[in-house]
Amino acid sequence: MAVSCSSDQPVPVCKDDKKALTEFFWGNATPVETLNPYELRSRYATVKVFTPNSGRGSGTYVTYKKRHLVITAAHVVDASTQSYVWVVTPERERQKGWIVYFDREEDICVLAVKKLESILAVPLKVNRSLPEIGETLTYSGYPGHHDLLTLRGDVAGIEKISNDRTKITIHTYGWPGASGSGFFDKQGYFVGVLVALPVGRGYVPQLLESIVFATPISMMDFEKLENHLCAEQNWIKPEWCPTDK
């Protein structure tokens, strides 16, 4: 399904996208009426990420400089004994995702995938500024044993955690399996990656299940990502890479 809109919008969506996207994925199912077109678009770009012989998480299927990628958390794929993991769409389309960017400290990973036929990628538009306190963000993912869920949450704070790493603290809910989900603002900008549930200390350690940490997407080194893509071979290497002399 082709989508054509004004290029000055953060993510190219049109007024009819909500109906079109819903019909594309769910036939005559009831539309997700509470989501704006940007939130709906990011929901339908959400995938599961499976690490062979290990666990799973969530990810966001994006396009960046004409390359199809999945952004997830590094710890989702950390246990992989291969250079790839499995990416699975809501329609159960399955493809290998090849690790082309891995940052354990910031907990961000990027996978290169061939074009998926059953879902639409979100053009990656990055909000390099940290969100405002009280700003509402949305993420979609596969927490616990649930099917695809979309949750909203308000930014509660910006803080430093271990090794002086900046994290966005968001008042929402997250469970194992939601790691790697992408947070988007109401204008469709990619803001951060869900990476952790904080553990508070009272008389005993206590899980703060209504608070999650997200790594700001601005912490990703895009120059490093591009260098890694250009160092790959075959279909992964983009056409825009410098040619060898």
Coordinates of C-alpha atoms in Angstrom, one line a residue:
M1 CA 0.0 0.0 0.0
A2 CA 1.5 3.3 -1.0
V3 CA 1.3 6.4 1.2
S4 CA 2.0 9.8 -0.2
C5 CA 1.9 13.0 1.9
S6 CA 3.6 16.3 2.3
S7 CA 7.3 15.8 3.1
D8 CA 7.3 18.5 5.8
Q9 CA 5.5 16.2 8.2
P10 CA 7.6 14.3 10.7
V11 CA 6.3 11.0 9.5
P12 CA 4.5 10.9 6.1
V13 CA 0.9 10.1 7.1
C14 CA -2.4 11.5 5.7
K15 CA -5.9 12.1 7.1
D16 CA -7.0 8.8 5.5
D17 CA -4.1 6.7 6.8
K18 CA -5.9 5.6 9.9
K19 CA -8.7 3.9 8.0
A20 CA -6.3 2.6 5.3
L21 CA -3.8 1.2 7.8
T22 CA -6.5 -0.5 9.8
E23 CA -8.0 -2.1 6.8
F24 CA -4.6 -3.1 5.5
F25 CA -3.9 -5.0 8.7
W26 CA -7.2 -6.0 10.2
G27 CA -9.7 -6.1 7.4
N28 CA -13.0 -4.9 8.8
A29 CA -11.9 -4.8 12.4
T30 CA -12.8 -1.8 14.6
P31 CA -10.2 0.9 14.2
V32 CA -8.0 1.8 17.2
E33 CA -10.0 5.1 17.7
T34 CA -7.9 6.5 20.5
L35 CA -4.7 6.6 18.5
N36 CA -3.7 9.5 16.3
P37 CA -2.3 8.6 12.8
Y38 CA 1.3 8.8 14.0
E39 CA 0.7 6.5 17.0
L40 CA -1.2 4.1 14.8
R41 CA 1.6 4.1 12.3
S42 CA 4.2 3.3 14.9
R43 CA 2.0 0.5 16.4
Y44 CA 1.9 -1.3 13.1
A45 CA 5.6 -1.0 12.7
T46 CA 6.2 -3.0 15.9
V47 CA 7.8 -6.5 15.7
K48 CA 9.0 -9.2 18.0
V49 CA 12.7 -9.9 18.3
F50 CA 13.7 -13.5 19.2
T51 CA 17.2 -14.5 20.2
P52 CA 17.9 -18.1 19.2
N53 CA 17.9 -20.3 22.3
S54 CA 17.2 -17.4 24.6
G55 CA 14.6 -14.7 25.2
R56 CA 12.6 -12.2 23.2
G57 CA 11.8 -8.5 23.1
S58 CA 10.2 -5.9 20.9
G59 CA 11.5 -3.6 18.2
T60 CA 10.5 -1.0 15.7
Y61 CA 10.7 -1.5 12.0
V62 CA 12.0 1.7 10.4
T63 CA 13.5 3.0 7.2
Y64 CA 16.7 5.1 7.4
K65 CA 18.4 6.4 4.2
K66 CA 16.5 3.7 2.1
R67 CA 17.7 0.9 4.3
H68 CA 15.2 -1.3 6.3
L69 CA 16.2 -1.6 9.9
V70 CA 14.8 -2.7 13.3
I71 CA 15.7 -0.7 16.4
T72 CA 15.6 -2.6 19.7
A73 CA 17.5 -2.9 23.0
A74 CA 21.0 -4.4 23.1
H75 CA 20.2 -6.7 26.0
V76 CA 17.4 -8.3 23.9
V77 CA 20.0 -9.8 21.5
D78 CA 23.0 -9.9 23.9
A79 CA 22.7 -13.7 24.4
S80 CA 22.7 -14.5 20.7
T81 CA 25.5 -16.9 19.6
Q82 CA 24.9 -15.9 16.0
S83 CA 25.3 -12.6 14.1
Y84 CA 21.6 -12.5 13.6
V85 CA 18.3 -12.8 15.5
W86 CA 14.7 -13.5 14.3
V87 CA 12.3 -10.7 13.6
V88 CA 8.6 -11.6 13.5
T89 CA 5.7 -9.4 12.5
P90 CA 2.1 -9.5 13.9
E91 CA 1.2 -11.5 10.7
R92 CA 3.9 -14.0 11.7
E93 CA 6.2 -13.1 8.8
R94 CA 9.7 -14.1 9.9
Q95 CA 13.0 -12.9 8.8
K96 CA 16.6 -12.8 10.0
G97 CA 17.7 -9.5 11.5
W98 CA 21.5 -9.0 11.2
I99 CA 23.2 -7.0 13.9
V100 CA 24.7 -3.9 12.4
Y101 CA 24.9 -1.7 15.5
F102 CA 25.4 -2.7 19.1
D103 CA 25.9 -0.4 22.1
R104 CA 25.8 -2.4 25.4
E105 CA 26.3 0.7 27.6
E106 CA 23.5 2.7 26.1
D107 CA 21.5 -0.5 25.5
I108 CA 20.6 0.1 21.9
C109 CA 20.9 -2.3 19.0
V110 CA 20.0 -2.0 15.3
L111 CA 19.2 -4.9 13.0
A112 CA 19.3 -4.9 9.2
V113 CA 16.4 -6.7 7.6
K114 CA 15.1 -7.3 4.1
K115 CA 11.9 -5.5 3.3
L116 CA 9.0 -7.0 5.3
E117 CA 5.8 -7.6 3.2
S118 CA 3.2 -7.8 6.0
I119 CA 3.8 -4.4 7.7
L120 CA 4.9 -0.9 6.9
A121 CA 8.1 0.6 8.1
V122 CA 8.1 4.0 9.8
P123 CA 10.6 6.6 8.3
L124 CA 13.0 7.2 11.1
K125 CA 12.6 10.8 12.2
V126 CA 14.6 11.4 15.4
N127 CA 13.9 14.0 18.1
R128 CA 17.4 14.8 19.3
S129 CA 16.1 17.0 22.1
L130 CA 15.1 15.4 25.4
P131 CA 11.3 15.4 26.0
E132 CA 9.7 17.8 28.4
I133 CA 8.6 16.8 31.9
G134 CA 4.9 15.9 31.6
E135 CA 5.0 15.2 27.9
T136 CA 3.0 12.2 26.7
L137 CA 4.8 9.4 24.8
T138 CA 3.5 6.2 23.3
Y139 CA 5.1 2.8 22.8
S140 CA 3.9 -0.4 21.3
G141 CA 5.3 -3.8 22.2
Y142 CA 4.9 -7.4 23.4
P143 CA 5.1 -7.3 27.2
G144 CA 4.8 -10.6 29.0
H145 CA 2.7 -13.1 27.1
H146 CA 0.4 -10.4 25.6
D147 CA -0.2 -9.8 22.0
L148 CA 0.7 -6.4 20.6
L149 CA -0.2 -3.6 23.1
T150 CA 0.0 0.1 22.8
L151 CA 0.5 2.2 26.0
R152 CA 0.8 5.9 26.7
G153 CA 2.9 7.4 29.5
D154 CA 4.0 10.8 30.8
V155 CA 7.7 11.8 31.1
A156 CA 8.3 11.9 34.9
G157 CA 12.0 12.9 34.8
I158 CA 15.4 12.9 33.1
E159 CA 18.1 11.3 35.3
K160 CA 21.5 9.8 35.3
I161 CA 21.9 6.1 36.2
S162 CA 24.9 3.7 36.3
N163 CA 28.0 5.0 34.5
D164 CA 26.4 8.4 34.3
R165 CA 24.0 7.3 31.5
T166 CA 21.1 9.6 30.7
K167 CA 17.7 8.0 30.8
I168 CA 14.2 9.2 30.3
T169 CA 11.9 8.2 33.2
I170 CA 8.4 7.5 32.0
H171 CA 5.3 6.9 34.1
T172 CA 3.8 3.9 32.3
Y173 CA 3.8 0.1 32.5
G174 CA 6.4 -2.3 31.2
W175 CA 7.1 -6.0 31.6
P176 CA 9.7 -8.4 30.3
G177 CA 9.2 -8.7 26.5
A178 CA 8.6 -4.9 26.1
S179 CA 12.3 -4.2 26.1
G180 CA 13.3 -2.7 22.8
S181 CA 10.0 -1.0 22.2
G182 CA 10.2 2.5 20.6
F183 CA 8.7 5.6 22.3
F184 CA 7.2 8.1 20.0
D185 CA 5.9 11.6 20.7
K186 CA 2.5 12.9 19.4
Q187 CA 4.2 14.3 16.2
G188 CA 5.6 10.9 15.2
Y189 CA 9.2 11.5 16.2
F190 CA 11.2 8.6 17.6
V191 CA 12.2 9.7 21.1
G192 CA 13.7 6.7 22.9
V193 CA 14.0 2.9 23.4
L194 CA 12.5 1.1 26.4
V195 CA 15.3 -0.6 28.2
A196 CA 14.6 -1.2 31.8
L197 CA 12.3 -1.3 34.8
P198 CA 13.9 0.4 37.8
V199 CA 14.2 -1.4 41.1
G200 CA 13.6 0.8 44.2
R201 CA 15.0 0.2 47.6
G202 CA 12.9 0.2 50.7
Y203 CA 13.2 -2.4 53.4
V204 CA 13.5 -4.9 50.5
P205 CA 14.1 -4.4 46.8
Q206 CA 10.8 -3.5 45.2
L207 CA 9.9 -3.5 41.5
L208 CA 8.5 -0.1 40.4
E209 CA 6.2 -1.5 37.8
S210 CA 4.6 1.9 36.9
I211 CA 8.0 3.4 35.9
V212 CA 10.2 2.5 33.0
F213 CA 13.6 3.8 31.7
A214 CA 14.1 4.7 28.1
T215 CA 17.4 5.5 26.4
P216 CA 17.1 8.7 24.4
I217 CA 17.5 7.9 20.7
S218 CA 19.8 10.9 20.4
M219 CA 22.4 8.7 22.3
M220 CA 22.7 6.5 19.2
D221 CA 25.8 7.2 17.1
F222 CA 24.3 7.5 13.6
E223 CA 27.8 8.0 12.0
K224 CA 28.9 4.7 13.5
L225 CA 25.7 3.0 12.3
E226 CA 26.4 4.2 8.7
N227 CA 30.0 3.1 8.9
H228 CA 28.9 -0.3 10.0
L229 CA 26.3 -0.6 7.3
C230 CA 28.9 0.4 4.7
A231 CA 31.3 -2.3 6.0
E232 CA 28.8 -5.0 5.3
Q233 CA 28.5 -7.0 2.1
N234 CA 25.7 -8.1 -0.2
W235 CA 22.2 -6.6 0.3
I236 CA 22.9 -5.0 3.6
K237 CA 25.4 -2.5 2.2
P238 CA 23.5 0.6 1.1
E239 CA 23.9 2.0 -2.4
W240 CA 24.9 5.4 -1.0
C241 CA 28.1 4.1 0.6
P242 CA 31.4 5.4 -0.8
T243 CA 32.8 3.2 -3.5
D244 CA 36.3 1.7 -3.0
K245 CA 39.0 3.3 -5.1

